[in-house]
Short mmCIF file of C-alpha atoms in Angstrom, two decimals:
data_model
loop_
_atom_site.label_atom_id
_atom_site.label_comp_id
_atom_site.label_asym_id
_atom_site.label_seq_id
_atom_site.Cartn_x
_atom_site.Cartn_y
_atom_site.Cartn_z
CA UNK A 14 -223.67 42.27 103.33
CA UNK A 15 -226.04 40.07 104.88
CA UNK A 16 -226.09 37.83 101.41
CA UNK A 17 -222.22 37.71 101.59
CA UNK A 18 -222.07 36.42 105.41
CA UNK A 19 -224.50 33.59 104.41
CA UNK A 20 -222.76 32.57 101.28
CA UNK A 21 -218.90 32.30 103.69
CA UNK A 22 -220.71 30.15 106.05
CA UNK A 23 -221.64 28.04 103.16
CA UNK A 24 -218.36 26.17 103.14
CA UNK A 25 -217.97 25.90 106.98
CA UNK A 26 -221.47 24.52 107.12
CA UNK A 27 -221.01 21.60 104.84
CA UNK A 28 -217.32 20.92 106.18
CA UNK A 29 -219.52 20.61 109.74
CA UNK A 30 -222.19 17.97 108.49
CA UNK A 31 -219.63 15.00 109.16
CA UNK A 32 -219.54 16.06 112.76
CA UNK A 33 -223.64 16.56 113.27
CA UNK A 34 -224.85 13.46 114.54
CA UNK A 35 -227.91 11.83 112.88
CA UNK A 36 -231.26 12.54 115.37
CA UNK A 37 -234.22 10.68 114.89
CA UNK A 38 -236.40 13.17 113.27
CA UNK A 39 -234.99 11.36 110.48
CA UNK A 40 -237.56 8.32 110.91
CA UNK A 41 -240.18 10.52 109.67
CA UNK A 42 -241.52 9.36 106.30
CA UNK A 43 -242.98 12.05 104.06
CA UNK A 44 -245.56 11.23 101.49
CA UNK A 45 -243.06 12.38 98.96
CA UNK A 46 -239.38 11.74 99.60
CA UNK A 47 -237.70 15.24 100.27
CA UNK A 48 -233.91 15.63 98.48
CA UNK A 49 -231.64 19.10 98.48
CA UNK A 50 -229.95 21.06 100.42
CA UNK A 51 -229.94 19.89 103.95
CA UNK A 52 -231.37 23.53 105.12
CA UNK A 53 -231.74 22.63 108.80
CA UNK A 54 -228.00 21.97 109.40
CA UNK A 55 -227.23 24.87 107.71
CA UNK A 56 -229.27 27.14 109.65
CA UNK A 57 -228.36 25.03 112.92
CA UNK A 58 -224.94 26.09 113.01
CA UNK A 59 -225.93 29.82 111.64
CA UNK A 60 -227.99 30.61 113.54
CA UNK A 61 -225.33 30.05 116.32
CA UNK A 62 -222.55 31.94 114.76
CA UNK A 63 -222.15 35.41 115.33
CA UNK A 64 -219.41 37.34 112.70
CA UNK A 65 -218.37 40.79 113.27
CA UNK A 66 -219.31 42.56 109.86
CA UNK A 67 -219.27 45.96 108.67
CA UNK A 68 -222.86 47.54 108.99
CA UNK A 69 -223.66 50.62 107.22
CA UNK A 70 -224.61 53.74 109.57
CA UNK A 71 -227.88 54.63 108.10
CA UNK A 72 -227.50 58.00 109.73
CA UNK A 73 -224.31 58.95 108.79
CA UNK A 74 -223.19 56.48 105.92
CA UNK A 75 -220.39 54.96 107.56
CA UNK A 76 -220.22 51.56 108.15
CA UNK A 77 -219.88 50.80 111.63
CA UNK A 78 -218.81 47.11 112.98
CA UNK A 79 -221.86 44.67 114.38
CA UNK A 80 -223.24 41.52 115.01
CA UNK A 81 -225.16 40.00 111.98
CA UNK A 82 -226.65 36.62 112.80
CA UNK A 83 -229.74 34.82 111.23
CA UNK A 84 -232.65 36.61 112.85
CA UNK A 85 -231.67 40.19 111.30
CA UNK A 86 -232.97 38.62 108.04
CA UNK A 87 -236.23 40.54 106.91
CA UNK A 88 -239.48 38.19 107.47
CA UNK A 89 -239.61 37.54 103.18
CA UNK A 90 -236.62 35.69 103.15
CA UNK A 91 -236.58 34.15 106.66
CA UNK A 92 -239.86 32.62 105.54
CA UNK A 93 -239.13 31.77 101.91
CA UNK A 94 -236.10 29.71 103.76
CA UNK A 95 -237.95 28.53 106.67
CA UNK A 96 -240.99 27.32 104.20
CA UNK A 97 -238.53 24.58 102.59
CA UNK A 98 -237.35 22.94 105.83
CA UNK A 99 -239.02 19.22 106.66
CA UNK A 100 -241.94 18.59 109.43
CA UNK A 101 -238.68 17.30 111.08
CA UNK A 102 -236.08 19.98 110.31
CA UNK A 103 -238.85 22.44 111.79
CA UNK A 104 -238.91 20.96 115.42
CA UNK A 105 -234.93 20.92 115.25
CA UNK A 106 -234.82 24.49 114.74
CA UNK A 107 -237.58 25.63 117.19
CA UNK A 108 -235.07 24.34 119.99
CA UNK A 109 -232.74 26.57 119.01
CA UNK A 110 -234.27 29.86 120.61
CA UNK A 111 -237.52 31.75 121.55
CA UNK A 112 -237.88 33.41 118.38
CA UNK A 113 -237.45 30.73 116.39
CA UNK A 114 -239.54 28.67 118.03
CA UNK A 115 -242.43 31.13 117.61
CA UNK A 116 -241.78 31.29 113.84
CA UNK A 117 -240.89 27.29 113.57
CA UNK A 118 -244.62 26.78 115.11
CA UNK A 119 -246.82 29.05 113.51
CA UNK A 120 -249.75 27.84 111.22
CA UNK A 121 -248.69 29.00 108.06
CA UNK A 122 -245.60 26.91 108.07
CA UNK A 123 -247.50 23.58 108.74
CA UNK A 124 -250.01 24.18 107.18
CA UNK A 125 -248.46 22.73 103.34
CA UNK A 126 -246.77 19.64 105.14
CA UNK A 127 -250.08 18.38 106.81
CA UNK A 128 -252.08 19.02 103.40
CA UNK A 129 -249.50 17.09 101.72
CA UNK A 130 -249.14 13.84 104.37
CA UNK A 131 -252.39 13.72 105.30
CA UNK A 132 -254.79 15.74 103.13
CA UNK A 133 -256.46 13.30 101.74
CA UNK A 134 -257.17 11.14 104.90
CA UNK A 135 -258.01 13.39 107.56
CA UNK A 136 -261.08 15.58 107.05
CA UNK A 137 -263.75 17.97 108.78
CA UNK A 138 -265.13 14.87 111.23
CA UNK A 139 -261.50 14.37 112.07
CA UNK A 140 -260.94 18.20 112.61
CA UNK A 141 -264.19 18.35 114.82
CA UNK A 142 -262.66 15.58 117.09
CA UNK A 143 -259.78 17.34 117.32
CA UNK A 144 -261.18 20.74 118.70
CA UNK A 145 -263.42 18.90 121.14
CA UNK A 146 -260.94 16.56 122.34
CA UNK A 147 -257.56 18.41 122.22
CA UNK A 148 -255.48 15.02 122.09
CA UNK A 149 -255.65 14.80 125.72
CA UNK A 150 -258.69 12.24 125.73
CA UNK A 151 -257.42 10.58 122.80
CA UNK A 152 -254.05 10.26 124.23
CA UNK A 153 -255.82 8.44 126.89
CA UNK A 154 -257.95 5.98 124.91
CA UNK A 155 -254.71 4.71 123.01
CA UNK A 156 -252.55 4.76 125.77
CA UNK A 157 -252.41 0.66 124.89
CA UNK A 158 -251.41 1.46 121.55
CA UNK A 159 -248.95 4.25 121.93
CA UNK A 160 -247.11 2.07 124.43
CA UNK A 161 -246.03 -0.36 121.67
CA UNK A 162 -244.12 1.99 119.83
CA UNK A 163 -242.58 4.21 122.44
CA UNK A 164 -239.40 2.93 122.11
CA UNK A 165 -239.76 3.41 118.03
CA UNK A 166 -241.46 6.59 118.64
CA UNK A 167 -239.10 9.56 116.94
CA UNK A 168 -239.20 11.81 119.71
CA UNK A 169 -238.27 9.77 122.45
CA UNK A 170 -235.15 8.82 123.80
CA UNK A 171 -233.31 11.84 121.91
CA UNK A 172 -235.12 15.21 122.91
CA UNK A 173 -236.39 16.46 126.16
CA UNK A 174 -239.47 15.75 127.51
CA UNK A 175 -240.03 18.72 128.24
CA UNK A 176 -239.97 20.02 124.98
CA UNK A 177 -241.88 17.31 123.14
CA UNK A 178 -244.89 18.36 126.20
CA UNK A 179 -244.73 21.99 125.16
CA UNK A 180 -245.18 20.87 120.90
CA UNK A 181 -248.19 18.58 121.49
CA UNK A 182 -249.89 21.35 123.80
CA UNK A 183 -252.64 23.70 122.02
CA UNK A 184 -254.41 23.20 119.05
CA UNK A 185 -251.94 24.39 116.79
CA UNK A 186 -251.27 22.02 113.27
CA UNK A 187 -248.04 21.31 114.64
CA UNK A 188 -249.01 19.71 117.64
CA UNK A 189 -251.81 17.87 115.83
CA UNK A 190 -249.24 17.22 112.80
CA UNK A 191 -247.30 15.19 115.88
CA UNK A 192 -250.28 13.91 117.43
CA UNK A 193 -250.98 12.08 114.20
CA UNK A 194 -247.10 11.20 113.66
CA UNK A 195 -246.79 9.57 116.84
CA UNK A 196 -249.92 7.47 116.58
CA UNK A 197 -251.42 9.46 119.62
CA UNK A 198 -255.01 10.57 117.97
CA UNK A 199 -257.30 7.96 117.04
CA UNK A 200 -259.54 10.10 113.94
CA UNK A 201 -262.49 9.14 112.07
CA UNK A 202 -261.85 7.92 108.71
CA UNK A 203 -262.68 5.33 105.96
CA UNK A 204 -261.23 1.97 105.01
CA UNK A 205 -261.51 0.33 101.75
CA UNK A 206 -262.01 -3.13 101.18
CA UNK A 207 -262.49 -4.08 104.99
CA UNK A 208 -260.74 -6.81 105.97
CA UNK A 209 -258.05 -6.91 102.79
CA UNK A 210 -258.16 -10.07 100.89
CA UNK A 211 -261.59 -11.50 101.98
CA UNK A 212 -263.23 -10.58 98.76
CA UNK A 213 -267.14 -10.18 101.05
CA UNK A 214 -266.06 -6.99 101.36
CA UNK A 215 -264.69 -6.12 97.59
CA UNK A 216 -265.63 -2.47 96.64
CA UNK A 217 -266.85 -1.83 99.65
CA UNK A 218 -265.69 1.51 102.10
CA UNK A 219 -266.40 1.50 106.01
CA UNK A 220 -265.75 3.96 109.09
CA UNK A 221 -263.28 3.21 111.61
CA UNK A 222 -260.94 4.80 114.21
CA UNK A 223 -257.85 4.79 112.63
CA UNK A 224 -254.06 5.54 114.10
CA UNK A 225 -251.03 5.98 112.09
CA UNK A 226 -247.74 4.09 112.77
CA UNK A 227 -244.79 5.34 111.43
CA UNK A 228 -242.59 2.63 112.13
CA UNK A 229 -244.27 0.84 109.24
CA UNK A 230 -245.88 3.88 107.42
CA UNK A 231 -249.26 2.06 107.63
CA UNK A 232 -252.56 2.57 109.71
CA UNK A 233 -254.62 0.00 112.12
CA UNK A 234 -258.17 0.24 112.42
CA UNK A 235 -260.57 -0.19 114.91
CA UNK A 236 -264.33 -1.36 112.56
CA UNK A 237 -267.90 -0.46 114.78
CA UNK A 238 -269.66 -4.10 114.77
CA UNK A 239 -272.60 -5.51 117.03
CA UNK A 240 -270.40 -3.18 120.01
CA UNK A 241 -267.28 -5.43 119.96
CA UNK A 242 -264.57 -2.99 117.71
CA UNK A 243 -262.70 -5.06 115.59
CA UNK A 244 -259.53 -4.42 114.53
CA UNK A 245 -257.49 -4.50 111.31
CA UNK A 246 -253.77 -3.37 111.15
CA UNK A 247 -250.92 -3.13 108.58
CA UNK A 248 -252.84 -0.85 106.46
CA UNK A 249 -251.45 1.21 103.56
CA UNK A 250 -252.59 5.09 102.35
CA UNK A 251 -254.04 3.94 99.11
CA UNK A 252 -256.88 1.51 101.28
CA UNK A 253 -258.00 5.22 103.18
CA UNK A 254 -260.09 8.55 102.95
CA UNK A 255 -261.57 11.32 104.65
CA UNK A 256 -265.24 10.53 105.59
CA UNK A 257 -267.02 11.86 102.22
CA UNK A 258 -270.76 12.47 104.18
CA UNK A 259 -271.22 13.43 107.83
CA UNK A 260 -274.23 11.20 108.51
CA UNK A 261 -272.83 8.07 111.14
CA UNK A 262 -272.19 4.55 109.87
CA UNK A 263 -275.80 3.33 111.91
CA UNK A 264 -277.57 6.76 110.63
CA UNK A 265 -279.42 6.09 107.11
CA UNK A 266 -278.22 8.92 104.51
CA UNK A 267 -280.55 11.01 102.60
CA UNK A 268 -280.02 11.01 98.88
CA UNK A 269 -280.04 14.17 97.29
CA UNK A 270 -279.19 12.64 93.81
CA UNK A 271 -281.81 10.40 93.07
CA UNK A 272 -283.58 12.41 90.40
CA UNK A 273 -280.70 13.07 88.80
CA UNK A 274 -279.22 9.63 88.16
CA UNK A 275 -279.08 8.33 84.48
CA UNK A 276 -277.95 4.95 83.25
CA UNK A 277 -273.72 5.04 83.87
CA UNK A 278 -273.31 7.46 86.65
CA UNK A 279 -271.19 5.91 89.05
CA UNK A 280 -272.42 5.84 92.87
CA UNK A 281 -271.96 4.60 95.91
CA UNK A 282 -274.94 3.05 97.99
CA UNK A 283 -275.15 2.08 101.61
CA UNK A 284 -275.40 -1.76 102.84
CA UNK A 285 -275.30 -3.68 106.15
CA UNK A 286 -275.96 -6.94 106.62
CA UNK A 287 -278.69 -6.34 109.43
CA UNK A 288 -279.55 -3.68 111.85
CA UNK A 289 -277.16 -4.69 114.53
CA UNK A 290 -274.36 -4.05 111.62
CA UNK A 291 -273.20 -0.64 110.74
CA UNK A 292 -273.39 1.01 107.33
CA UNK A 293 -270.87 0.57 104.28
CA UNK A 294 -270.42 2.19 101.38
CA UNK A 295 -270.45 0.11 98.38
CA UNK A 296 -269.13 1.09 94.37
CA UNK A 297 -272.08 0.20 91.65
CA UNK A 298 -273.25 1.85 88.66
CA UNK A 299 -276.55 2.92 87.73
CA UNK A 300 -278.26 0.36 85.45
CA UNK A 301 -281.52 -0.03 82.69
CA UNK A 302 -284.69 -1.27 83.88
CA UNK A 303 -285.23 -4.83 82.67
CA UNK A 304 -288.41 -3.85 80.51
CA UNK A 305 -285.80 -0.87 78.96
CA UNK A 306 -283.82 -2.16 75.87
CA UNK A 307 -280.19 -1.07 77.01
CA UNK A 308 -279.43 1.76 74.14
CA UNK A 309 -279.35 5.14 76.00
CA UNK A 310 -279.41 6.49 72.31
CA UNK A 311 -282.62 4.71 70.88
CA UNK A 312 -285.58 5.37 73.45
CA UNK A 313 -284.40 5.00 76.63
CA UNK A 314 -286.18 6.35 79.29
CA UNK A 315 -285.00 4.88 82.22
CA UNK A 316 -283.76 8.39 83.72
CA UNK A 317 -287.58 9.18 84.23
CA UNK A 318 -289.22 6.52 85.58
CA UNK A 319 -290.08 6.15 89.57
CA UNK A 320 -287.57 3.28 89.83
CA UNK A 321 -283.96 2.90 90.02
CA UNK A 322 -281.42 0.23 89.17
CA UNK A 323 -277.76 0.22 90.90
CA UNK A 324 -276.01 -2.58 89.39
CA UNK A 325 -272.80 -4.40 91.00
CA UNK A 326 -270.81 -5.60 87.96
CA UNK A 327 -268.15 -7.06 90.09
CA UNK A 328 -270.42 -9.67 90.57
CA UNK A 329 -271.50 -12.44 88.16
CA UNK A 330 -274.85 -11.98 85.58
CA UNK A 331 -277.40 -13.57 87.61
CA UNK A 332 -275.75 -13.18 91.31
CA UNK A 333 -278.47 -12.33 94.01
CA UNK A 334 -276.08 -9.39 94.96
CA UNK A 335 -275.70 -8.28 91.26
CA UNK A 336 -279.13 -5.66 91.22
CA UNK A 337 -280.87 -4.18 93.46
CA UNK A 338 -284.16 -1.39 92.55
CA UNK A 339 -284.54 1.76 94.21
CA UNK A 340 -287.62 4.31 94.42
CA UNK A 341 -286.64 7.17 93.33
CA UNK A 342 -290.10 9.02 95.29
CA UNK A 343 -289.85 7.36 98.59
CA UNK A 344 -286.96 7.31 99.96
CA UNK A 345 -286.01 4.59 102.70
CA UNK A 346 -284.18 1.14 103.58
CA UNK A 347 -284.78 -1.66 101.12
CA UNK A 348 -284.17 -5.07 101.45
CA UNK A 349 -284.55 -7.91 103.66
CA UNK A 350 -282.31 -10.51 106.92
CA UNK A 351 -281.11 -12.49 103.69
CA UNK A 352 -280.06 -10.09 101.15
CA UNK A 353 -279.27 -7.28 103.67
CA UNK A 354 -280.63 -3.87 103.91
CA UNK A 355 -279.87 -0.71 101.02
CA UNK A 356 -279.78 2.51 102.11
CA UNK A 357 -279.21 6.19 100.71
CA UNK A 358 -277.03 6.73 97.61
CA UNK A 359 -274.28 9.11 97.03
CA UNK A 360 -273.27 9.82 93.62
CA UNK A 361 -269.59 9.89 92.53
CA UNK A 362 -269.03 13.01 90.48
CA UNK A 363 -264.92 13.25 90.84
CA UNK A 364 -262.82 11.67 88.40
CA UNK A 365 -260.14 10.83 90.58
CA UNK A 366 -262.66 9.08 93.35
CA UNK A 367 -264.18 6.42 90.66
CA UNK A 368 -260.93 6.02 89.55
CA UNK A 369 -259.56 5.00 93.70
CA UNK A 370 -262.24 2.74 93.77
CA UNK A 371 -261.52 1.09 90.18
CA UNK A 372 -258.08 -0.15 92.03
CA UNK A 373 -259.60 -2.32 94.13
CA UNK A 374 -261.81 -3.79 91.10
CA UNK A 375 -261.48 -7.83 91.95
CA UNK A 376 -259.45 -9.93 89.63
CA UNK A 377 -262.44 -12.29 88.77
CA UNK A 378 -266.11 -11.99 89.15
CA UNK A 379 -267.79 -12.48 92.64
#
């Protein structure tokens, strides 16, 4: 019976879509565009109907008249419905009534959409920021920044304060899925190729403080250098990641790879310029010794000897920037004020990260 009320208010619900006014959750941009049934309008308007439909008696077997309305749906189906509503579509319906508002906000709901949007650039440093902070001291530190876009933000100027207040409160994904939306948490992340289109810093990843805007559906970022934070803005998803080490930009890393490395892994090695600069991380591949004769099939041996050559081939045969040789035994900073200082090495195991950095492989050598 309950299938049969939902299928009648089918019809009535998509005759009612001309009079629903558009609301601004609409400005949200998902990662991947969304397309369907427009389930939020639909369970708008049902859940405020009520329809007088025969209920069987289970203690007698004879149906009785009641009042059927959305929340008598088991919690399967109320989830397997709720579970393909929008970020959006999810605050809509949590205004409707207490009850749905506790199952519109629970984890489990959110917990898909933030994977999806921002999986790949929000990880555990950003999550430990987030506990310890609670977007209350963040909110305050961008207070310059969020100002910009109130009047863009999708919130304001079409829902209550009131109730925007109550979503952001806790530490719920929901509240930090909006935090992030509105450009109101500053996290820790990385940015590739600092500085787009000044090719010093070609293959090259650094931390930042980043904020998303979704006016533009890009990110501005504020770089550590010499204490003066610079900033960089108008940047897309495909030029940021999730911090892939927990050691700190001005912290040296310590290698755990080095006796592994053979000629052709793929790495990535810390630089900075001096010590007043912080770490980067910076693509090369592990090269022969210059006393080895190249063939890893014909007597190389280059995996077992003390030292270690990661080569930049961006760079042209003979650049100053195009070697540099590690000790594989004593691990420390190498270099010099002129060429800069090396520091620990990560090695790049994952497919899909050496081919993120390939993208940003410069059209002609450096």
């Amino acid at each position: 019976l309950m299938l049969l009320f939902l299928l009648s208010c089918l019809s009535f619900v998509l005759f009612s879509q001309s009079f629903l006014k558009p609301h601004f959750f609409a400005k949200i941009r998902p990662r991947k565009r969304q397309c369907g049934f427009p389930w939020s309008r639909f369970l708008l308007v049902l859940s405020r109907i009520t329809r007088k439909t025969e209920i069987p008696n289970s203690r007698h077997g004879v149906p009785c008249e009641g009042i059927a309305s959305l929340l008598d749906l088991p919690d399967l189906p109320m989830d397997a419905i709720f579970e393909k509503l929008s970020p959006a579509e999810l605050c809509v319906m949590s205004m409707v009534c207490t009850s749905l508002k506790q199952t519109c906000t629970s984890n489990h709901l959110w917990d898909g959409h933030f994977k999806q949007k921002w999986g790949d650039v929000f990880g555990e440093a950003a999550y430990k920021q987030w506990e310890e902070n609670n977007v209350t001291s963040s909110r305050r530190a961008s207070s310059s920044s969020s100002s910009r876009w109130k009047g863009n933000n999708f919130f304001l100027g079409f829902w209550r304060k009131r109730e925007i207040d109550s979503w952001e409160k806790g530490s719920s994904l929901m509240a930090l899925y909006i935090a992030l939306e509105t450009g109101k948490f500053w996290f820790p992340a990385q940015v590739f190729n600092r500085e787009n289109g000044f090719l010093g810093f070609a293959l090259s990843c650094y931390d930042a403080k980043i904020c998303y805007d979704s006016t533009t559906d890009h990110f501005i970022a504020r770089y550590p250098s010499q204490g003066v934070s610079l900033i960089e803005e108008s940047i897309g998803w495909n030029r940021i990641r999730a911090p892939v080490v927990d050691t700190p930009s001005n912290i040296l890393h310590v290698s755990d790879c080095l006796n592994e490395l053979k000629p052709d892994d793929q790495v990535e090695i810390q630089w900075r310029k001096n010590n007043l600069f912080p770490y980067g991380w910076w693509y090369g591949v592990v090269g022969h010794l210059d006393s080895c004769s190249g063939n890893t099939y014909c007597g190389c041996s280059c995996r077992f000897n003390d030292s270690l050559i990661v080569e930049f081939k961006q760079y042209e045969v003979g650049s100053r920037w195009r070697k540099v040789k590690i000790s594989r035994k004593k691990q420390g900073v190498v270099g010099d004020e002129v060429d800069g200082y090396y520091g620990g090495i990560r090695r790049i195991c994952r497919e899909r990260e050496i081919e993120k950095w390939r993208r940003f492989w410069p059209k002609c050598a450096l």
